[in-house]
Short mmCIF file of C-alpha atoms and ligand atoms in Angstrom, two decimals:
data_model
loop_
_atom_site.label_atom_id
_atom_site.label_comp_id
_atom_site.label_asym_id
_atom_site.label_seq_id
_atom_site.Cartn_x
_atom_site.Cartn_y
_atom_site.Cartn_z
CA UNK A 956 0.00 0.00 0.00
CA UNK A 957 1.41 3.54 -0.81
CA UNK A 958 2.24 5.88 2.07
CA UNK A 959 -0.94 8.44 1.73
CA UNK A 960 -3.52 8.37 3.85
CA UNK A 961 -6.38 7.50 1.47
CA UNK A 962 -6.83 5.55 -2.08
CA UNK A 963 -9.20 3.43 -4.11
CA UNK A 964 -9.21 0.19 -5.82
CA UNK A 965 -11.81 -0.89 -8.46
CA UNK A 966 -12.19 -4.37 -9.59
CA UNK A 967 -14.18 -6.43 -11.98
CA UNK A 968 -14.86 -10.22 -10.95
CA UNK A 969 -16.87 -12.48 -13.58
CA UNK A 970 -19.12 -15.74 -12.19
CA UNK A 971 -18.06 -18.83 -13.69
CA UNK A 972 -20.59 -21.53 -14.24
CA UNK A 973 -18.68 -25.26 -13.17
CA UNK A 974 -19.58 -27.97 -15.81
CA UNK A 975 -17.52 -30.92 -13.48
CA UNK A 976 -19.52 -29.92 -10.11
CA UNK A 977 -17.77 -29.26 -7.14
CA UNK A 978 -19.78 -30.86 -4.19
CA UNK A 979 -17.98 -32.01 -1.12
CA UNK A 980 -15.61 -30.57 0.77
CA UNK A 981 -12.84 -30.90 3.61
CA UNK A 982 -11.58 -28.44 6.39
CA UNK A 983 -10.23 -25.18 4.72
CA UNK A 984 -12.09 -25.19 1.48
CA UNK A 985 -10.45 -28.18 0.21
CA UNK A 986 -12.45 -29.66 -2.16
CA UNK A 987 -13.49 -33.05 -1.98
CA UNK A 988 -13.06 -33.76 -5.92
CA UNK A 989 -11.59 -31.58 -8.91
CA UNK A 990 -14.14 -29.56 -10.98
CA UNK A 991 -14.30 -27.36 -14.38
CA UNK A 992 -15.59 -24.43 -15.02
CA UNK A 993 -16.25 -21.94 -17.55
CA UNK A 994 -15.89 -18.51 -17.26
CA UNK A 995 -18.26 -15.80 -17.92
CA UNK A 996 -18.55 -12.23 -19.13
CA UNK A 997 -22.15 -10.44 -18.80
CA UNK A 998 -22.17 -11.71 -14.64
CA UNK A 999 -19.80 -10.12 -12.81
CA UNK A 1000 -19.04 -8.00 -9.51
CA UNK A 1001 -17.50 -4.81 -9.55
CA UNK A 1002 -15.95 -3.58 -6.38
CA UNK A 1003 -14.52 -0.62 -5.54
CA UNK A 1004 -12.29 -0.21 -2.21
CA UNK A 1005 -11.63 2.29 -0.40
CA UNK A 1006 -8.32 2.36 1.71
CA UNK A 1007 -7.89 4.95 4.58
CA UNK A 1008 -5.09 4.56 6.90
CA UNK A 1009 -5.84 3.74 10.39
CA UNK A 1010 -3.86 3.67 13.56
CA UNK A 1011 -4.85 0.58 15.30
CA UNK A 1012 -4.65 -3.13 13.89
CA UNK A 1013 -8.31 -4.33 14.06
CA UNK A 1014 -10.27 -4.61 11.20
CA UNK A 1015 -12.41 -1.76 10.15
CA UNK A 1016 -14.92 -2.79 7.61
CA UNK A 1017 -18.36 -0.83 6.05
CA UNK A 1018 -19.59 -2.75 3.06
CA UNK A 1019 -22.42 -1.92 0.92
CA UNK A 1020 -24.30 -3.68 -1.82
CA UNK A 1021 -25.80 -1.98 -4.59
CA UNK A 1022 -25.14 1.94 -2.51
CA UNK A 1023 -26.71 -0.10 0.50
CA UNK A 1024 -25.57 -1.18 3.89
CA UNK A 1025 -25.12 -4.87 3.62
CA UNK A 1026 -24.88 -6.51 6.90
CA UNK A 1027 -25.60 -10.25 6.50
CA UNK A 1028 -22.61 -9.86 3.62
CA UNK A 1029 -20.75 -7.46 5.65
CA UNK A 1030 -20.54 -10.11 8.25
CA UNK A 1031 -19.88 -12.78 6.06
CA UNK A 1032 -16.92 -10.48 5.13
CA UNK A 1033 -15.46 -10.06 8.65
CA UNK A 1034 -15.66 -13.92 9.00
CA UNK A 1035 -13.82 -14.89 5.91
CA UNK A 1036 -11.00 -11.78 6.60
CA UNK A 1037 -9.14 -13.56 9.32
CA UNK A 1038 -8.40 -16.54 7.74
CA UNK A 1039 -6.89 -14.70 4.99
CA UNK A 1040 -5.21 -11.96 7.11
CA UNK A 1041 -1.59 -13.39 6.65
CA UNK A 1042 -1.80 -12.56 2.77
CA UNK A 1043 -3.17 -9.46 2.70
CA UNK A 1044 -1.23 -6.73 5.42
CA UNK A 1045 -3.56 -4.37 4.25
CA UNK A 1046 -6.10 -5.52 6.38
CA UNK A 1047 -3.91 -4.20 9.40
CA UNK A 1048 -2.81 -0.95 7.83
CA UNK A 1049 -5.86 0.28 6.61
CA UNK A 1050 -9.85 0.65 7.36
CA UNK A 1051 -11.75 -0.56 4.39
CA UNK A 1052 -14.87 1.04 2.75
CA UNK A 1053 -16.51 -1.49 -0.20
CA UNK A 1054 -19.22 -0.71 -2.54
CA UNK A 1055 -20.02 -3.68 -4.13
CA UNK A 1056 -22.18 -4.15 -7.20
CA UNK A 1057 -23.35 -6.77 -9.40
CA UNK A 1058 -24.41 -6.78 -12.80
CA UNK A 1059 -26.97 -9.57 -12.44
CA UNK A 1060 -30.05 -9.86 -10.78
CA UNK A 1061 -29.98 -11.70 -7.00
CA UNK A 1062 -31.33 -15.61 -6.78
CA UNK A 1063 -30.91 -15.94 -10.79
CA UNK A 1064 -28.78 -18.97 -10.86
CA UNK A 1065 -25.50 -16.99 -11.02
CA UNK A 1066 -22.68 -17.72 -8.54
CA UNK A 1067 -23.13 -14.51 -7.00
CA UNK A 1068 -20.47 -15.50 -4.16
CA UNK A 1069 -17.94 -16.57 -6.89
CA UNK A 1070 -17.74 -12.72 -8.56
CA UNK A 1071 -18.28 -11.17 -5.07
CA UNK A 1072 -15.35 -13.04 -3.02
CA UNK A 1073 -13.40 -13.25 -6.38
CA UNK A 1074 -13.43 -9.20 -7.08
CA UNK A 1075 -12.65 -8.78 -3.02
CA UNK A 1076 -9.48 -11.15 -2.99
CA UNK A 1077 -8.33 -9.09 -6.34
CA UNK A 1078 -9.20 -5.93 -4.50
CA UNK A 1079 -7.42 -6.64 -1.50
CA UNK A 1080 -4.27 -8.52 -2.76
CA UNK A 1081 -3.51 -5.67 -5.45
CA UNK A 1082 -4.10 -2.91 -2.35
CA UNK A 1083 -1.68 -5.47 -0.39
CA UNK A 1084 1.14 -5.80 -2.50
CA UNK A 1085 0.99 -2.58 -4.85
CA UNK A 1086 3.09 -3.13 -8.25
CA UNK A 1087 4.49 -6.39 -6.92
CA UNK A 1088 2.73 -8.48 -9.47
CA UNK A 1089 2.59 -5.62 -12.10
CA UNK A 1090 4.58 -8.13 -14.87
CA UNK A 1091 3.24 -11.28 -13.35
CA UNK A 1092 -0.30 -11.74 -13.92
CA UNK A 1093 -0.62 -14.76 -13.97
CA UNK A 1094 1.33 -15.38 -10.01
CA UNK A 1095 -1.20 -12.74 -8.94
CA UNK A 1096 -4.37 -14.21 -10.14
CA UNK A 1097 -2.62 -17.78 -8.27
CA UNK A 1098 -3.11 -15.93 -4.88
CA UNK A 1099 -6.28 -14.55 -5.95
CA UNK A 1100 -7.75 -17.47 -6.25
CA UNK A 1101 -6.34 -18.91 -3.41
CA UNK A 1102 -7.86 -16.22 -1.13
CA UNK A 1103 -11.21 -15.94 -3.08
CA UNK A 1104 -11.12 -19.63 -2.29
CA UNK A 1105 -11.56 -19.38 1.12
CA UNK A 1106 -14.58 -16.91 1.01
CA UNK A 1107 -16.41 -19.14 -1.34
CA UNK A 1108 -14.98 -22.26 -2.94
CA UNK A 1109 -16.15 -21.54 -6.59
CA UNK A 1110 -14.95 -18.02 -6.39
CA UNK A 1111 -11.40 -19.46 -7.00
CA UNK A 1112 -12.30 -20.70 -10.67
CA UNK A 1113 -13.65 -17.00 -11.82
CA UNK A 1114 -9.42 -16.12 -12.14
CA UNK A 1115 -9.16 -17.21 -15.53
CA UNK A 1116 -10.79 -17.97 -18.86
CA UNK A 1117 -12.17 -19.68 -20.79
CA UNK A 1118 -11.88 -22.87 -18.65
CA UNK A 1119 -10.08 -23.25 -14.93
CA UNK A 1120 -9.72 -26.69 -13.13
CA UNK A 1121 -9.61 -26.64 -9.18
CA UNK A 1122 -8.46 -29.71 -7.48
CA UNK A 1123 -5.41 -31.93 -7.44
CA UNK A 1124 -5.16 -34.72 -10.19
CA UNK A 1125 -2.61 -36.75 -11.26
CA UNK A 1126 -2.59 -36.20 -14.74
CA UNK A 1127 -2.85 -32.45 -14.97
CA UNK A 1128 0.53 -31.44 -13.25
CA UNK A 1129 -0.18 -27.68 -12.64
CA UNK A 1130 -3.55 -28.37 -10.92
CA UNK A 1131 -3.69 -27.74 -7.05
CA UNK A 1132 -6.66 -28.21 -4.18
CA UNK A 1133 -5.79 -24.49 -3.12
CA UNK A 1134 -6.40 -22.55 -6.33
CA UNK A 1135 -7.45 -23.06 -9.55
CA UNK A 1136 -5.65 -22.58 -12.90
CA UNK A 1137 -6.18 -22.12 -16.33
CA UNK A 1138 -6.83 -25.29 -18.93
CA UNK A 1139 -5.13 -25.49 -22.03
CA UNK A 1140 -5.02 -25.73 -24.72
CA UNK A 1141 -9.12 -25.14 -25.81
CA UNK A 1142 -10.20 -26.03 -28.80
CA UNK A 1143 -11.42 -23.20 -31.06
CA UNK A 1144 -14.86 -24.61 -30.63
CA UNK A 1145 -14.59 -24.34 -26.75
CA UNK A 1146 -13.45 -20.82 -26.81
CA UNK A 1147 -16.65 -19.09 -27.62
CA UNK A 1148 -19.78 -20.97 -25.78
CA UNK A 1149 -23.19 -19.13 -25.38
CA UNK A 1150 -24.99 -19.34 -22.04
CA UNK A 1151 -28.63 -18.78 -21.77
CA UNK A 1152 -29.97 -18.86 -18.43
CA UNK A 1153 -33.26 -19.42 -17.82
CA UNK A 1154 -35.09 -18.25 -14.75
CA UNK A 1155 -37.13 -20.59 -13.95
CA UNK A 1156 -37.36 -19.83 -10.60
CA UNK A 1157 -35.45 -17.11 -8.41
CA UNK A 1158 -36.73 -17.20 -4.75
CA UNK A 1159 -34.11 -17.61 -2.53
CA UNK A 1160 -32.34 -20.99 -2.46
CA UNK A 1161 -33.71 -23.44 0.26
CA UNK A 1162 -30.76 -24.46 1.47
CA UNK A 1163 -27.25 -22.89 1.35
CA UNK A 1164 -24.42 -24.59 -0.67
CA UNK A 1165 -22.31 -24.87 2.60
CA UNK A 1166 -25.15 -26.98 4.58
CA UNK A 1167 -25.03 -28.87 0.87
CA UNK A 1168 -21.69 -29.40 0.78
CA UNK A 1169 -21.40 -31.09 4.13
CA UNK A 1170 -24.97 -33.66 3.60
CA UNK A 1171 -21.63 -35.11 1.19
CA UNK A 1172 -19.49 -36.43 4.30
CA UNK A 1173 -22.00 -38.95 5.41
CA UNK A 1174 -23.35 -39.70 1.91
CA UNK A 1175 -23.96 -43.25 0.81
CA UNK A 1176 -22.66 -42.98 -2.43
CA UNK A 1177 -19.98 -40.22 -1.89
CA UNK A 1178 -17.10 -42.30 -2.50
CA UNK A 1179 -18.46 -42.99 -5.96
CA UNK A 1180 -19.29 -39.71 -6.63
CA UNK A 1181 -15.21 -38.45 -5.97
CA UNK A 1182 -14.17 -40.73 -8.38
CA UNK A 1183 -16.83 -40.46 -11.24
CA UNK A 1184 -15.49 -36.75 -10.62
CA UNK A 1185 -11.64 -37.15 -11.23
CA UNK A 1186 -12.97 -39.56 -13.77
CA UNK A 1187 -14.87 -36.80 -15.73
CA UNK A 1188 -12.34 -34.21 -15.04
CA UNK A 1189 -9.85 -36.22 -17.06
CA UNK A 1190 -12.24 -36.70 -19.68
CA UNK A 1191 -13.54 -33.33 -20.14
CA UNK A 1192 -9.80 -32.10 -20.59
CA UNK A 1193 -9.12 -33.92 -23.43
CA UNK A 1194 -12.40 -32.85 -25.04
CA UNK A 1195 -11.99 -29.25 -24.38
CA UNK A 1196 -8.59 -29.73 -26.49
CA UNK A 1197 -10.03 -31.98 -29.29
CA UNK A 1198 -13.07 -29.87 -29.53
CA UNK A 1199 -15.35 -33.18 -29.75
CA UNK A 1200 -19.20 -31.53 -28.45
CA UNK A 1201 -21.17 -34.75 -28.45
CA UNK A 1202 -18.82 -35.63 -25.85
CA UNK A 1203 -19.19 -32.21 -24.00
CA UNK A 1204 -22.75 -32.63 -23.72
CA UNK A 1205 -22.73 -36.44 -22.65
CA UNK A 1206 -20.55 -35.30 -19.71
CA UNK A 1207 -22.13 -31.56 -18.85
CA UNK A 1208 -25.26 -33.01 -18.89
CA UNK A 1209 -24.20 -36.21 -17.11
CA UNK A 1210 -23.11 -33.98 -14.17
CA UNK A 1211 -25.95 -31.38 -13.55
CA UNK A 1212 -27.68 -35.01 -12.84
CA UNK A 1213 -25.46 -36.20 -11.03
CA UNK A 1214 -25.37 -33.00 -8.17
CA UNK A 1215 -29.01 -33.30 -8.19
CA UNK A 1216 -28.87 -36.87 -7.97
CA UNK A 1217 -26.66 -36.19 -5.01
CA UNK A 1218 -28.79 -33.89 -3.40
CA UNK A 1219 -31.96 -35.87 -3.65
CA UNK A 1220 -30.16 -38.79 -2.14
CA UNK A 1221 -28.29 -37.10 0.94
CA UNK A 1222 -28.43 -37.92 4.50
CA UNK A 1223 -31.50 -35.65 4.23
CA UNK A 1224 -32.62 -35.32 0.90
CA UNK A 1225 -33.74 -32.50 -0.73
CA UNK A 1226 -35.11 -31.52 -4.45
CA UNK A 1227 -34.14 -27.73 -5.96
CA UNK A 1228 -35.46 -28.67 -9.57
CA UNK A 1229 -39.08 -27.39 -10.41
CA UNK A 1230 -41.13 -28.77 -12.53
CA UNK A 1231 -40.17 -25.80 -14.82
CA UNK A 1232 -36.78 -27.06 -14.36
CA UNK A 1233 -37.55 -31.02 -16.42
CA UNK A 1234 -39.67 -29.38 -18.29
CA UNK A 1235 -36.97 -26.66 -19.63
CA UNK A 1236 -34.56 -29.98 -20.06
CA UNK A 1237 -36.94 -32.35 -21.51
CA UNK A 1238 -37.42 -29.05 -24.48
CA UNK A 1239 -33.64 -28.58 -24.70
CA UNK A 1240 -32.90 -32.12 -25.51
CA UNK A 1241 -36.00 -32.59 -27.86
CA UNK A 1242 -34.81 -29.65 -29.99
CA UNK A 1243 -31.33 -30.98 -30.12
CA UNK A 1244 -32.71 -34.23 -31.11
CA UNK A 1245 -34.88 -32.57 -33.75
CA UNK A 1246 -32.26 -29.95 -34.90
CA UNK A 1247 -29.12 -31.79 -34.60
CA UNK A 1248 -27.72 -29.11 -32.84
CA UNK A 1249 -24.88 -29.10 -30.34
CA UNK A 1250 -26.67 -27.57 -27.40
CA UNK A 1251 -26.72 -28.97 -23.81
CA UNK A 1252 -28.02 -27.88 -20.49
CA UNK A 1253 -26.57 -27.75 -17.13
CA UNK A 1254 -27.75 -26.72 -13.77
CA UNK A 1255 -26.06 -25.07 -10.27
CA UNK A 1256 -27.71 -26.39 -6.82
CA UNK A 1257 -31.20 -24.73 -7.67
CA UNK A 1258 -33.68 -24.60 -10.01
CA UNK A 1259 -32.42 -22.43 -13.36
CA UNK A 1260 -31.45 -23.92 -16.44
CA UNK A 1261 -28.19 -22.58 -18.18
CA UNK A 1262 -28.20 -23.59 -21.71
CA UNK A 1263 -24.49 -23.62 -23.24
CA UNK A 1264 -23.93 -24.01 -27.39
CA UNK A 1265 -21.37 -22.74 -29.62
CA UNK A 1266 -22.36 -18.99 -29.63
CA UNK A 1267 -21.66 -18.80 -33.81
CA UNK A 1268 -24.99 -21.03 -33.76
CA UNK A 1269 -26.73 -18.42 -31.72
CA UNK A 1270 -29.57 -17.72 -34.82
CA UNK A 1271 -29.97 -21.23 -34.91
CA UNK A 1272 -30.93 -21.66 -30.74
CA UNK A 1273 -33.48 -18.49 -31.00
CA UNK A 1274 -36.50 -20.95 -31.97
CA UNK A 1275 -36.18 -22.97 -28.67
CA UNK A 1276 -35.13 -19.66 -26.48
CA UNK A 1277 -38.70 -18.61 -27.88
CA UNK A 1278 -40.44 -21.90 -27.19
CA UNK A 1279 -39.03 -21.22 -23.71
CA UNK A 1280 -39.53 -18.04 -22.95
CA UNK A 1281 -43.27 -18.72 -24.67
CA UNK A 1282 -44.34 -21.76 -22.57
CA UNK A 1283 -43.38 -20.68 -19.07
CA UNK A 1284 -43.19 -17.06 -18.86
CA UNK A 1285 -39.26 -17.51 -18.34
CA UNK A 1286 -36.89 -14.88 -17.89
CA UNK A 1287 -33.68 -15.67 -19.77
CA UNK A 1288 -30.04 -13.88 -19.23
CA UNK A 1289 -27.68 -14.00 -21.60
CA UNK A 1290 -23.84 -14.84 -20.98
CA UNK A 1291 -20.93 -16.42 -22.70
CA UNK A 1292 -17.26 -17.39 -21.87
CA UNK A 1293 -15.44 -14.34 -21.11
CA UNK A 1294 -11.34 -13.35 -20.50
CA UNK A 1295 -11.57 -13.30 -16.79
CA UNK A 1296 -10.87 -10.47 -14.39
CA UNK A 1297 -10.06 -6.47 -15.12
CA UNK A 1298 -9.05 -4.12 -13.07
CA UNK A 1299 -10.94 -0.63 -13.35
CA UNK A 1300 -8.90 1.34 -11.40
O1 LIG B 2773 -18.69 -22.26 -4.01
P1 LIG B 2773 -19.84 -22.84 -3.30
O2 LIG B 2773 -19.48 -23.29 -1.93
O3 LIG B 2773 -21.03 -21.95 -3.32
O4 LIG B 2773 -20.27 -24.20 -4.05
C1 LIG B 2773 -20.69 -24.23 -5.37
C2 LIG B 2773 -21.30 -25.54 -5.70
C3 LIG B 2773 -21.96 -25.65 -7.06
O5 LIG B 2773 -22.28 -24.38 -7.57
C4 LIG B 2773 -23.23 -26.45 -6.92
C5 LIG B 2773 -21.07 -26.40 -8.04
C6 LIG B 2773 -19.85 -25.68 -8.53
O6 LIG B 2773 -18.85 -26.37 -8.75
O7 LIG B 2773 -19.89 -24.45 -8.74
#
């Protein structure tokens, strides 16, 4: 941090949208098996932080959402700080101010906690460690995502683009359980994916992904699920370099089953898809059918249907966004793979 008294930070985070789910977890954020994701452009955070100097070490913090006072956030904020307080010696130096603003509309079936903790750790590591990383991107985004990582596990994968891996496996040697990196090479035809999501439903979720996450430790069939994971993982990487989407889709769509599959067989169960939800599906794979279109669906832990296809075939997906949109009132967002994180100021 510079010596004056005062300065500001901006930050733009995207939401990434995980096609090899992430669902299970150890102590520290550790995730139980390796996901993908794919990053996105039209849903991010933008955060803008305000440094003043301060003469005492505890943490001063005023966070709003949207220009409003956010407490619940603000306090979900002051939890995740201290376990990331070794990284970031800003937090000792300085009182923090943090508007916080989203481009995306609350409960829609965007990762809202991936752009928000992912656009704070950027925020705070770059007013950490000024210039440090100024010819090292790519180091900086690392510890990014290791500290987003620890506000919300997802978070870590919104670092890069188009496609980041988090978890340790054996066959892709720069992966790691503490932060997620970049994977590569993509195929052309993996470089430029549509994302449609439709809103199907967007009342709060019912249960929060943490209490989700831990119905996994005394799962029946949770072994299973780790290694169908690292099993998927590993084949998903070699698609995303051979470019093969009937392959994509058996495996994207195999997977948004799967997490539901795992949720509706937990310890105690519980069911997040509507009926909107099968029925949005059962239309997406009829047109493909009828089409011959590569288009698949997949879904987060609630009830919204993202809808990914090569966005040069965008003309060609209208009919069915109509059909959609037609039969159940449906609001639909539109997003596609983006270039990761910015920084505004
Ligand atoms: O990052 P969390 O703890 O909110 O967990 C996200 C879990 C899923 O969205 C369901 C899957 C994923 O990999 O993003």
């Amino acid at each position: 941090m510079s010596d004056s008294t005062q300065s500001t930070i901006k930050w733009r985070c995207p939401s990434n949208i995980a096609i090899i789910k992430y669902w299970g977890k150890k102590e520290h954020q550790i995730p139980a098996n390796p996901s993908v994701s794919m990053t996105l452009s039209a849903a991010f955070t933008e955060i803008e932080i305000d440094l003043t100097k301060k003469t005492n070490p505890d943490t001063v913090l005023n966070y709003f959402f949207e220009g409003k006072k956010n407490e619940a956030f603000e306090k979900r904020i002051l939890h995740f700080l201290p376990a990331v307080s070794a990284w970031l010696p800003v937090l000792s130096t300085h009182a923090l101010t943090i508007n916080s603003h989203n481009s995306f509309p609350h409960s829609a079936g965007i990762a809202s906690s991936a752009s928000s903790f992912g656009a704070l750790a950027l925020g705070l590591l770059d007013a950490s460690y000024p210039g440090k990383y100024e010819n090292d991107r790519q180091s900086f985004l690392k510890e990014a995502s290791r500290i987003a990582r620890l506000g919300s596990g997802s978070a870590c994968r919104s670092m890069a683009a188009p496609f980041c891996l988090w978890g340790e496996d054996e066959i892709f040697s720069g992966s790691n359980d503490e932060y997620a990196v970049p994977v590569g090479p993509v195929h052309p035809v993996f470089q430029n994916i549509a994302d449609s999501i439709i809103i199907v439903d967007d009342s709060a979720k019912a249960i929060s992904s943490s209490q989700g996450h831990a119905l996994m430790k005394d799962h029946e069939f949770a072994a299973q699920r780790f290694e169908q994971a690292g099993k998927h993982t590993r084949e998903l990487l070699a698609i995303l370099g051979t470019g093969d989407w009937e392959k994509f889709i058996r495996i994207t769509e195999s997977e948004a089953l799967t997490l539901h599959a795992m949720m509706m067989s937990s310890p105690t169960p519980f069911l997040l898809m509507k009926p909107g939800t099968l029925s949005v599906i059962q239309t997406v794979q009829s047109f493909r059918k009828e089409e011959n279109l590569p288009l698949c669906f997949t879904l987060d832990a609630g009830p919204n249907v993202h809808i990914l296809y090569p966005a040069d075939i965008s003309i060609s997906v209208r009919p069915l966004l109509e059909e959609i949109q037609k039969t159940g009132n449906y609001r639909i967002i539109q997003d596609q793979t983006g270039k990761g994180p910015e920084k505004l100021r």
